[in-house]
Coordinates of N, CA and C in Angstrom, one line a residue:
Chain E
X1 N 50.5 85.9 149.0 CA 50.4 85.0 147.9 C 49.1 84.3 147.9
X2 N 48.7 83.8 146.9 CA 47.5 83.5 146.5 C 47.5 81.7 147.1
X3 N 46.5 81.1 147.9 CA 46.9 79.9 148.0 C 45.8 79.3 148.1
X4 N 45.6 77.8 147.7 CA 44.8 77.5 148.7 C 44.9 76.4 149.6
X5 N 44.5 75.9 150.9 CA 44.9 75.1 151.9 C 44.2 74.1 152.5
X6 N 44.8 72.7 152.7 CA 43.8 71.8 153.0 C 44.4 71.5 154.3
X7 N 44.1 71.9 155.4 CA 44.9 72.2 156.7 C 45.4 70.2 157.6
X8 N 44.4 69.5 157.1 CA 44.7 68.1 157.9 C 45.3 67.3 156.6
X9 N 46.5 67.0 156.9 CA 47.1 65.6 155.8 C 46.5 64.5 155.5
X10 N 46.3 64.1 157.0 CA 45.5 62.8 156.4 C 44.2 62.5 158.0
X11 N 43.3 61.7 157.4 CA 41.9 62.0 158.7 C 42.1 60.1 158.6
X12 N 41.6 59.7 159.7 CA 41.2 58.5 159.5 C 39.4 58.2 160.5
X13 N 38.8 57.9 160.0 CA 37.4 57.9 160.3 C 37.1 56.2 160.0
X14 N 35.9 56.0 161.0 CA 35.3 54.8 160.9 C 33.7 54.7 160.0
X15 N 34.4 53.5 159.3 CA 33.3 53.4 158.3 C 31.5 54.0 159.1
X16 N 30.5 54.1 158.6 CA 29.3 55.5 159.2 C 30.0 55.9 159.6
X17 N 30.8 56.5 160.1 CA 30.8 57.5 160.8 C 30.9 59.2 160.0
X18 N 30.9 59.8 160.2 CA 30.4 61.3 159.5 C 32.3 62.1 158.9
X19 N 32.0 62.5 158.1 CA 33.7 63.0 157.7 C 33.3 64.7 157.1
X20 N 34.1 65.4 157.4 CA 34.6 66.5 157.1 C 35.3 66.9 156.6
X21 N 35.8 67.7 155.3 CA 37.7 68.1 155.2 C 37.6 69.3 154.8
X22 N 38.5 69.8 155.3 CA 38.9 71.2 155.4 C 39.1 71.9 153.8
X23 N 39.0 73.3 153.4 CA 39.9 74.0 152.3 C 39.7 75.2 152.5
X24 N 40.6 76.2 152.5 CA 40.2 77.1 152.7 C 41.3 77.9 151.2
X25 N 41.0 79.2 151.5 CA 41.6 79.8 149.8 C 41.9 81.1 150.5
X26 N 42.8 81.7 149.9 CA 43.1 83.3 149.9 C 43.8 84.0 148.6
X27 N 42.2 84.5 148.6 CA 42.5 85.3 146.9 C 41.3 86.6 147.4
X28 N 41.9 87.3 146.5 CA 41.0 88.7 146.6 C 39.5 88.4 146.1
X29 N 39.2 87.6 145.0 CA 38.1 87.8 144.5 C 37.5 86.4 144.9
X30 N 36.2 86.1 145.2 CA 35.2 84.4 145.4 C 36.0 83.8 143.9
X31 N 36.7 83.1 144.2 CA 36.7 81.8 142.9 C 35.5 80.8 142.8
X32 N 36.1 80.4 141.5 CA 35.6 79.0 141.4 C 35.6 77.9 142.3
X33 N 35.3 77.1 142.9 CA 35.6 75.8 144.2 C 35.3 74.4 143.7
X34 N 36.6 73.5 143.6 CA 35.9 72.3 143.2 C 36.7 71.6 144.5
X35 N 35.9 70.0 144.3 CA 36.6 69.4 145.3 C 36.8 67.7 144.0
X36 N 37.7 67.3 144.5 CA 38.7 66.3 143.5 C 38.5 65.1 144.4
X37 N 38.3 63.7 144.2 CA 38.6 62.6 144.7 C 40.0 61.8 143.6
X38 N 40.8 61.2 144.3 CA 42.0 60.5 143.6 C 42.1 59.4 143.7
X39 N 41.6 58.1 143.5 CA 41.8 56.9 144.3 C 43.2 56.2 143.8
X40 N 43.6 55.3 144.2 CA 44.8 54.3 144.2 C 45.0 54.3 142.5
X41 N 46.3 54.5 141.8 CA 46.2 54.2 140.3 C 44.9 55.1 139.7
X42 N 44.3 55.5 139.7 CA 43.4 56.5 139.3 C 43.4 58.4 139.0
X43 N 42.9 58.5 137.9 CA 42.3 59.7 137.9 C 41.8 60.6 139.1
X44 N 41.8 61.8 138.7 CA 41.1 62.7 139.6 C 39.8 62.7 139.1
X45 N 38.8 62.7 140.4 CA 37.4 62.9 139.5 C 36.5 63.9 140.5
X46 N 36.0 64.3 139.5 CA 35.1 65.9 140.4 C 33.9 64.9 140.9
X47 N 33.6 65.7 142.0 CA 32.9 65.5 143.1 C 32.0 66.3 143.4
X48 N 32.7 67.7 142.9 CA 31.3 68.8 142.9 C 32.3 70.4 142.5
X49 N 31.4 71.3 142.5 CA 31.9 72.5 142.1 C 30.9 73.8 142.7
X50 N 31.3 74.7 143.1 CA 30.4 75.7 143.2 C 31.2 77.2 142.8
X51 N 30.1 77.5 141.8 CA 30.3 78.7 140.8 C 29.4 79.9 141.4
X52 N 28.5 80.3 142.1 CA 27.4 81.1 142.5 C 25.8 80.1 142.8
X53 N 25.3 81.4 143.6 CA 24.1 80.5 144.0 C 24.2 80.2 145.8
X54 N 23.3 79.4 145.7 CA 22.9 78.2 146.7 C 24.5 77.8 147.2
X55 N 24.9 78.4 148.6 CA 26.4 78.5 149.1 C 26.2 76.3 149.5
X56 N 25.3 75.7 149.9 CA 25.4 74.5 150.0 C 25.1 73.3 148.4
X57 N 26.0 72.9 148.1 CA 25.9 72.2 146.6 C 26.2 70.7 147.1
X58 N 25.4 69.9 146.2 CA 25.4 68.6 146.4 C 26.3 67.8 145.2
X59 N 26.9 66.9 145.5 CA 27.6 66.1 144.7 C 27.5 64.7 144.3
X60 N 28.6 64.1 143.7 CA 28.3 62.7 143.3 C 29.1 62.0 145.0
X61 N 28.0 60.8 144.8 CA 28.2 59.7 145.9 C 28.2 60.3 147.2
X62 N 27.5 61.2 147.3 CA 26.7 61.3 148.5 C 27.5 62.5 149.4
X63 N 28.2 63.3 149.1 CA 29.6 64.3 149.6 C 28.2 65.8 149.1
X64 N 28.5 66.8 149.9 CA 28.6 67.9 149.9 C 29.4 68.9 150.3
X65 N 28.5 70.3 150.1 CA 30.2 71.1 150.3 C 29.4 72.4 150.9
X66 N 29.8 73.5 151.4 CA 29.3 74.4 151.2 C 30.7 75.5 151.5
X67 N 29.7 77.1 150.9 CA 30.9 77.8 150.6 C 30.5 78.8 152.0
X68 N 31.4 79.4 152.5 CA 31.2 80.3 153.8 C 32.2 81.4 153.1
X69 N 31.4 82.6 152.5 CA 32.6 83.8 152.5 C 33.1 84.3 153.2
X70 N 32.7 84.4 154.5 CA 32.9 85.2 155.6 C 34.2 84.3 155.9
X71 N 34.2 82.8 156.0 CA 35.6 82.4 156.3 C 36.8 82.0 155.1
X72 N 36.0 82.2 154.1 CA 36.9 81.8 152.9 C 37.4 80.4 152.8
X73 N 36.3 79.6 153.1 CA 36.3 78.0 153.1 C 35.0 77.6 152.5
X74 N 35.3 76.0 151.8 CA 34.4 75.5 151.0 C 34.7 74.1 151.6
X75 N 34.5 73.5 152.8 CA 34.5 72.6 153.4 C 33.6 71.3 152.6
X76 N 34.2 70.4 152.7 CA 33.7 68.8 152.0 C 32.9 68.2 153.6
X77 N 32.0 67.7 152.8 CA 31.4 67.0 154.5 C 30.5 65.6 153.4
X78 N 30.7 64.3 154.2 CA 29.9 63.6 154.1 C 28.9 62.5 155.2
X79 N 27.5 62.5 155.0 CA 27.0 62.1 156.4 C 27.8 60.3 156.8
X80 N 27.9 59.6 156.3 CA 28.3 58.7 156.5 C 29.2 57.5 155.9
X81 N 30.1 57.8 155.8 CA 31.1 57.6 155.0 C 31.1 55.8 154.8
X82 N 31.6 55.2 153.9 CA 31.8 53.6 153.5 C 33.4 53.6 153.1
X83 N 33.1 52.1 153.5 CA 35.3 51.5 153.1 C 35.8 52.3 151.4
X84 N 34.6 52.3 150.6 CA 35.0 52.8 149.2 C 35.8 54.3 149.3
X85 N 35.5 54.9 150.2 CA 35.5 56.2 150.4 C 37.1 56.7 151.1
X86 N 37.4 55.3 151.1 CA 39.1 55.9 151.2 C 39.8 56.4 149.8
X87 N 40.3 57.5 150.1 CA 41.1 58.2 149.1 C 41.9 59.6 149.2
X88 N 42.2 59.8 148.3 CA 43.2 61.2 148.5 C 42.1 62.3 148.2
X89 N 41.4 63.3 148.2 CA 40.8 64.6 148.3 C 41.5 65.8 148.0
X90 N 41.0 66.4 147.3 CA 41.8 67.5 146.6 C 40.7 68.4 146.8
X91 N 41.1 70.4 147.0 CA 40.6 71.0 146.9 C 41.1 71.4 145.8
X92 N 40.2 72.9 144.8 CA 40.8 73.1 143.7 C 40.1 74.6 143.7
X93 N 41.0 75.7 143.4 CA 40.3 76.9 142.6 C 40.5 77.4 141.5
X94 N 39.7 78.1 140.8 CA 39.8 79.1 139.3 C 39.0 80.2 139.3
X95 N 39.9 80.8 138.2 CA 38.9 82.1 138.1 C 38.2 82.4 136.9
X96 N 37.1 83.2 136.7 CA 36.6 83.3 135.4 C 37.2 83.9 134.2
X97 N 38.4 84.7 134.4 CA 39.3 84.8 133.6 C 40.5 84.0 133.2
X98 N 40.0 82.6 133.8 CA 41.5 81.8 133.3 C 40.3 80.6 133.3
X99 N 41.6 79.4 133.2 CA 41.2 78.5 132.5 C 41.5 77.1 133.4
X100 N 42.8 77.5 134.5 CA 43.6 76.5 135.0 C 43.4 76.4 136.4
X101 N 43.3 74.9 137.1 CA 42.7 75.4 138.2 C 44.3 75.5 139.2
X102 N 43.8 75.2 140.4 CA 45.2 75.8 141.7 C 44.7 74.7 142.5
X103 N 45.6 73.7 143.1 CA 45.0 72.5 143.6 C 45.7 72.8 145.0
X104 N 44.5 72.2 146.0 CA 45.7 72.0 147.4 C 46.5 71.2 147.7
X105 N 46.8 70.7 148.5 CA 47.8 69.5 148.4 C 47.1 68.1 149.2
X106 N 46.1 68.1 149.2 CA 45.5 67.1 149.9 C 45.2 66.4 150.8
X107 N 44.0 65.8 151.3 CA 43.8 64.9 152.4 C 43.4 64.0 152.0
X108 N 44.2 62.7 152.9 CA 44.6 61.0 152.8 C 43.2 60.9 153.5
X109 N 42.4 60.3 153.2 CA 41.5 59.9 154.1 C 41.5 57.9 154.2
X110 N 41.3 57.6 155.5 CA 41.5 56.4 155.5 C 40.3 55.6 156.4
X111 N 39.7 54.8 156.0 CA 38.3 54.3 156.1 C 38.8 53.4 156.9
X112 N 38.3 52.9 158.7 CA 38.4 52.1 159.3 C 37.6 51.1 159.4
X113 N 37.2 49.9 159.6 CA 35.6 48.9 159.6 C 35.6 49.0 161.2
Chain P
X1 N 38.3 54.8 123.5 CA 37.7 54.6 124.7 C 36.7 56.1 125.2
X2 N 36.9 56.0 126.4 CA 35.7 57.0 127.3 C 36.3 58.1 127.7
X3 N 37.3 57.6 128.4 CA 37.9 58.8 129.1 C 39.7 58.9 128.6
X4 N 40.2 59.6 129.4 CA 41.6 60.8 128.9 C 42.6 59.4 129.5
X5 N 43.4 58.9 128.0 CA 44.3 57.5 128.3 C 45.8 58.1 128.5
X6 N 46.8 58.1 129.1 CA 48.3 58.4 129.3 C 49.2 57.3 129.3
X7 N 50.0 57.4 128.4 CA 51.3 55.9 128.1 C 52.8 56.7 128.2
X8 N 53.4 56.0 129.0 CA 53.5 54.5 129.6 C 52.7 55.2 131.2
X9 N 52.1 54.2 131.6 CA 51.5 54.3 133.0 C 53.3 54.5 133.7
X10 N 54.4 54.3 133.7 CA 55.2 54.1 134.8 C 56.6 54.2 133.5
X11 N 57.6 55.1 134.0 CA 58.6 55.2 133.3 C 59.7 55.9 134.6
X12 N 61.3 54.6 134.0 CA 62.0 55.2 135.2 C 63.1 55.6 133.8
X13 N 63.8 56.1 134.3 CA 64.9 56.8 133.5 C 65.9 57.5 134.3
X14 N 67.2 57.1 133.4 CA 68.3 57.6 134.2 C 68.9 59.3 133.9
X15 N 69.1 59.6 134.9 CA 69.5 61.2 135.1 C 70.3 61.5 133.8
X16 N 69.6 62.4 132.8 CA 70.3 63.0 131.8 C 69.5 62.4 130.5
X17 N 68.7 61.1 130.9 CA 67.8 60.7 129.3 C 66.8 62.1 129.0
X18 N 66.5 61.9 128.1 CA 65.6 62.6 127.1 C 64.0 61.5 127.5
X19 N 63.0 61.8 127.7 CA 61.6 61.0 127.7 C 60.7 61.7 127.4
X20 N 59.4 61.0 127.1 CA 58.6 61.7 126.2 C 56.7 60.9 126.8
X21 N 56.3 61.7 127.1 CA 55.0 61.2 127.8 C 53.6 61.5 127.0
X22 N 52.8 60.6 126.9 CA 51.5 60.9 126.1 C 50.7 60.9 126.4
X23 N 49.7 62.1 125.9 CA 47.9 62.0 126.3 C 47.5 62.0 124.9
X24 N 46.4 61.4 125.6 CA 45.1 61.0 124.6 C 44.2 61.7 125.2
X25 N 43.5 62.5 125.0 CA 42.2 63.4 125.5 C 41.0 62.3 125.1
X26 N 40.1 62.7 126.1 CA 38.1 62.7 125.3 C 38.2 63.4 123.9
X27 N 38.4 62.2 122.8 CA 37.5 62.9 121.5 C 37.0 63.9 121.4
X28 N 37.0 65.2 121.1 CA 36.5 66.4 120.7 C 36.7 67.5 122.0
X29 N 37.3 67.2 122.7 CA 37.6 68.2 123.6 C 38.8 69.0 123.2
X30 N 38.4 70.6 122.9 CA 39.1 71.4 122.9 C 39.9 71.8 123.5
X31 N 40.0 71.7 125.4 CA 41.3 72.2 126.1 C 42.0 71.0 126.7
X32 N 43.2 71.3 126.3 CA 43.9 69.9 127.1 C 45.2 71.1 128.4
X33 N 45.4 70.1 129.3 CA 46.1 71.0 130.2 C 47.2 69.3 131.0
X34 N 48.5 70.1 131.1 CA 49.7 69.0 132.2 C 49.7 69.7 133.1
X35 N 49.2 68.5 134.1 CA 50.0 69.2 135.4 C 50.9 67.9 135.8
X36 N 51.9 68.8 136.9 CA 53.0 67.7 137.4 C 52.2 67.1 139.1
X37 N 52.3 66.2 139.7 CA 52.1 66.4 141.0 C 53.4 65.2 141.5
X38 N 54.1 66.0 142.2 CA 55.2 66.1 143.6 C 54.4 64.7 144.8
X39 N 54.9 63.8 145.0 CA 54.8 63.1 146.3 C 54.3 64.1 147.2
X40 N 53.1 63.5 147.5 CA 52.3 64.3 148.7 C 52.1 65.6 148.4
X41 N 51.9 65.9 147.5 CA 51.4 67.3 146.7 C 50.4 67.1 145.3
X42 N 49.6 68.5 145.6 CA 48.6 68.5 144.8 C 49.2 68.8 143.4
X43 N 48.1 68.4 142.6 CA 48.9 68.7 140.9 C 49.1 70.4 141.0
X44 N 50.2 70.5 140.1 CA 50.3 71.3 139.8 C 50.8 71.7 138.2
X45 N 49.9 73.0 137.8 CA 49.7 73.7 136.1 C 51.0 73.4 135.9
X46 N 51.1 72.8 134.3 CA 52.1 73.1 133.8 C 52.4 73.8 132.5
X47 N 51.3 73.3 131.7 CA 50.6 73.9 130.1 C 50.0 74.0 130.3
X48 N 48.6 74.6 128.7 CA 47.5 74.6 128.3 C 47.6 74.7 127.1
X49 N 46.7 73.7 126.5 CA 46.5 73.7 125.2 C 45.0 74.0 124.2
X50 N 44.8 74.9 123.4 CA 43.6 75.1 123.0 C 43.3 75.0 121.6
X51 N 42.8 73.3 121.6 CA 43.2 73.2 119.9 C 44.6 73.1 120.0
X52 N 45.3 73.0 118.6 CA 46.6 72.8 118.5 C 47.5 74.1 119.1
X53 N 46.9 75.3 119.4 CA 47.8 76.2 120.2 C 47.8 76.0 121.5
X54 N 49.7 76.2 121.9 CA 49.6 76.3 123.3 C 49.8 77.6 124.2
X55 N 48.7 78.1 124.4 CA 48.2 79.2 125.0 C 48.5 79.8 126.3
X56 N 49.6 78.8 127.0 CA 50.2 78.9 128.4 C 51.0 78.3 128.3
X57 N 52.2 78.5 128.7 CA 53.0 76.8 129.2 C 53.7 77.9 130.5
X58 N 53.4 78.6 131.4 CA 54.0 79.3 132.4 C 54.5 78.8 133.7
X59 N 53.8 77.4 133.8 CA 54.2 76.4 134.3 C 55.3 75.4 134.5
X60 N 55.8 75.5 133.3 CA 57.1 74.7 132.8 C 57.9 75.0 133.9
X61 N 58.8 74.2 134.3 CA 60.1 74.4 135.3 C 61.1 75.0 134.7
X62 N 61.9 74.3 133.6 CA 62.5 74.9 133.2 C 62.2 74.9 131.2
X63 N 63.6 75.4 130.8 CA 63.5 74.8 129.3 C 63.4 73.2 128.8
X64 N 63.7 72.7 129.4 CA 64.3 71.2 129.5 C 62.6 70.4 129.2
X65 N 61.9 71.5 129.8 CA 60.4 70.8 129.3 C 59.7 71.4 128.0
X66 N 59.0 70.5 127.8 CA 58.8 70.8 125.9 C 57.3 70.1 126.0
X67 N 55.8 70.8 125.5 CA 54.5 70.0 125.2 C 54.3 70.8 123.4
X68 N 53.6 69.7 123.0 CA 52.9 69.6 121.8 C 51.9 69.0 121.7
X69 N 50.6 69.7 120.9 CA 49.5 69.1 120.4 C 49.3 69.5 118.8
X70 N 50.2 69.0 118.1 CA 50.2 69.5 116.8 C 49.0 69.6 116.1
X71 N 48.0 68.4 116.5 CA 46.9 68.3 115.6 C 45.4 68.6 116.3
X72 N 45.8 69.0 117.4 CA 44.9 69.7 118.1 C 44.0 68.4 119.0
X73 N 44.8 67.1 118.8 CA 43.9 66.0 119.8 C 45.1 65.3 120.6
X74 N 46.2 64.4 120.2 CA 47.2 63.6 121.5 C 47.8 64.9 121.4
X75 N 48.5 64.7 122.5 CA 50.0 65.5 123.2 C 50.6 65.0 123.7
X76 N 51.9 65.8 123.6 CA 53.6 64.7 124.2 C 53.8 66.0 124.9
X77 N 54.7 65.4 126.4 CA 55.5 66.1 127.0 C 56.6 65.7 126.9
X78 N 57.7 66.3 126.5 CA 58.5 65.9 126.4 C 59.9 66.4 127.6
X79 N 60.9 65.8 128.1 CA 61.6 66.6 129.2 C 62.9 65.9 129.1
X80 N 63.8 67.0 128.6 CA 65.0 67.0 128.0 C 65.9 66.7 129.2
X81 N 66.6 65.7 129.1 CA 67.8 65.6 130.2 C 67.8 65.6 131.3
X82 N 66.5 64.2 131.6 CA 66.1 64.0 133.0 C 66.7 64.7 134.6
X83 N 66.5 65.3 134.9 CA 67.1 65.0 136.7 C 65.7 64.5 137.4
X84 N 67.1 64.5 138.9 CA 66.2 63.6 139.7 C 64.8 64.5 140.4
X85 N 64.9 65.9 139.9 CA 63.5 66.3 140.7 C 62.9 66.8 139.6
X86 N 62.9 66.0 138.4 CA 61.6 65.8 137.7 C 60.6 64.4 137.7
X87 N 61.5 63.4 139.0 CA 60.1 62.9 139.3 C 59.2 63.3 140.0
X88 N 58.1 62.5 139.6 CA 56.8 63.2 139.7 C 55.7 62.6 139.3
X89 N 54.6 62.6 139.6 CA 53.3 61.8 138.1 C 52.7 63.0 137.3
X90 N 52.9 62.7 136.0 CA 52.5 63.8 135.2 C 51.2 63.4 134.8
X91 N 50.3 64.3 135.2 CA 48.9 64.5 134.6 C 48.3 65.4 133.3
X92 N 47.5 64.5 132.5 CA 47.0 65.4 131.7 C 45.5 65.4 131.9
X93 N 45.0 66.5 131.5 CA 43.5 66.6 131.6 C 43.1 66.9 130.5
X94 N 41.4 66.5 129.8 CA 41.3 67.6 128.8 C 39.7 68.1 128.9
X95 N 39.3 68.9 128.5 CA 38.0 69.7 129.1 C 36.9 69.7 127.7
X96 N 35.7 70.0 127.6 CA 34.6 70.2 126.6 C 35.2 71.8 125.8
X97 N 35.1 72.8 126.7 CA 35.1 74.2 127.3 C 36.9 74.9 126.8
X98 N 36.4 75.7 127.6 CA 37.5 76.9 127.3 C 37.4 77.7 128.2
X99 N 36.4 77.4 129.4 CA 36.6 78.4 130.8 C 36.4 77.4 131.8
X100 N 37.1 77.9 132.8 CA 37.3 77.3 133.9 C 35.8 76.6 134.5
X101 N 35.1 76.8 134.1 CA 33.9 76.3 135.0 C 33.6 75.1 134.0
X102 N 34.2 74.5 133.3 CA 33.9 73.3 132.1 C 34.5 72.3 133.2
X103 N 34.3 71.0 133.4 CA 34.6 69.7 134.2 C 36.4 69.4 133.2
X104 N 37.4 69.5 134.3 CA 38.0 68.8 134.1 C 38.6 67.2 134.0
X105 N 38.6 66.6 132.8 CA 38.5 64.9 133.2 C 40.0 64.2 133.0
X106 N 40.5 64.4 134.2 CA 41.9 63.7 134.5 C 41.9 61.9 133.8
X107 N 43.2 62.0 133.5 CA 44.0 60.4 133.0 C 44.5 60.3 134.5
X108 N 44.9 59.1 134.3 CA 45.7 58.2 135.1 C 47.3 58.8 136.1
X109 N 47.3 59.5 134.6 CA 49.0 59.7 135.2 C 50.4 59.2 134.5
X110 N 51.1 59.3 134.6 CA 52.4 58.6 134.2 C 53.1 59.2 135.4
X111 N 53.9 58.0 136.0 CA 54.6 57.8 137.2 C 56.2 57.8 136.6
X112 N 56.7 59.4 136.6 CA 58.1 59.1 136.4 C 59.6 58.9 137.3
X113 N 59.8 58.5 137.8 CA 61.4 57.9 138.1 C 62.6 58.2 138.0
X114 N 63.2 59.4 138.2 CA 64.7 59.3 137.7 C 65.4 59.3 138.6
X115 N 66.5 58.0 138.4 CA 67.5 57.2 139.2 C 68.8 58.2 138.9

């Protein structure tokens, strides 16, 4: 079955300090890749996307991503994370024949001082 | 306003009502899409709407769920004869586009409840 997987529920990291989050996918063909931020009472909001190209893509508020085919992951990493940066993370895929994306189920990330 | 508004922010309802959930898209955006998301779960498709057609709804749970965008800008979801594991927060998005690589711009949510 087609999925995609965000393997840690929740991370908790100290403000600088460096963060990572997992997503991996299993589908026959490279999809689409986005990564979602959710905060408290809030919208989802894109953070970045990669369509082709340059497998490392840069995003809003300082987060990148890169895509690895060989492992079928598009891993979120940011160098030094702030207290703002607690929130829920979503990975997301689509394909170019559709329209709708496939979300993972998320990681809680929680900002320590 | 700016971005995609959803009313009521928070609705509880008892097992068997009838309720009815709104989106307001970004002005001039042609795709609107619901997804439901589950406690500790990512959203998940429910519709799609393109312009006033709805071009998917494969997502629906059951019949009991009902969307409309008659005029091709708000939508209602509507979910016939509540149970208890149709709580959930229901998300609407709506997009520029018509392919998946267009920015999705999520609302708030409506937070539903059935007691």
């Amino acid at each position: 079955a087609q999925s995609v997987t965000q393997p840690d529920i929740h991370i908790t990291v100290s403000e600088g300090a460096s963060l990572e989050l997992r997503c991996n996918y299993s589908y026959g063909a490279t999809p689409y890749l986005f990564w979602y931020v959710q905060s408290p009472g809030q919208g989802l909001q894109l953070l970045l996307k990669y369509f082709s190209g340059d497998t490392l893509v840069q995003g809003i508020k300082g987060f990148e991503a890169e895509f690895k085919r060989s492992q079928s992951s598009f891993n979120l990493r940011k160098p030094s994370v702030h207290w703002s940066d607690a929130a829920e993370y979503f990975c997301a895929v689509g394909f170019s024949n559709d329209y709708k994306l496939s979300f993972g189920a998320g990681t809680t990330v929680t900002v320590r001082a | 306003g700016a971005g995609v508004s959803q009313s009521p922010r928070y609705k509880v309802a008892k097992r068997g009502q009838d309720v009815a959930l709104r989106c307001d898209p970004i002005s001039g955006h042609v795709s609107l899409f619901w997804y439901q998301q589950a406690l500790g779960q990512g959203p998940e498709f429910l519709t799609y709407f393109q312009n006033e057609a709805q071009l998917d709804k494969s997502g629906l749970p059951s019949d009991r769920f009902f969307a409309e965008r008659p005029e091709g800008s708000v939508s209602t979801l509507k979910i016939q004869r509540t149970q208890q594991e149709d709580s959930a927060v229901y998300l609407c998005a709506s997009s520029p586009g018509l392919a998946v690589y267009n920015e999705q711009f999520f609302g708030p949510g409506t937070r539903l409840t059935v007691l």
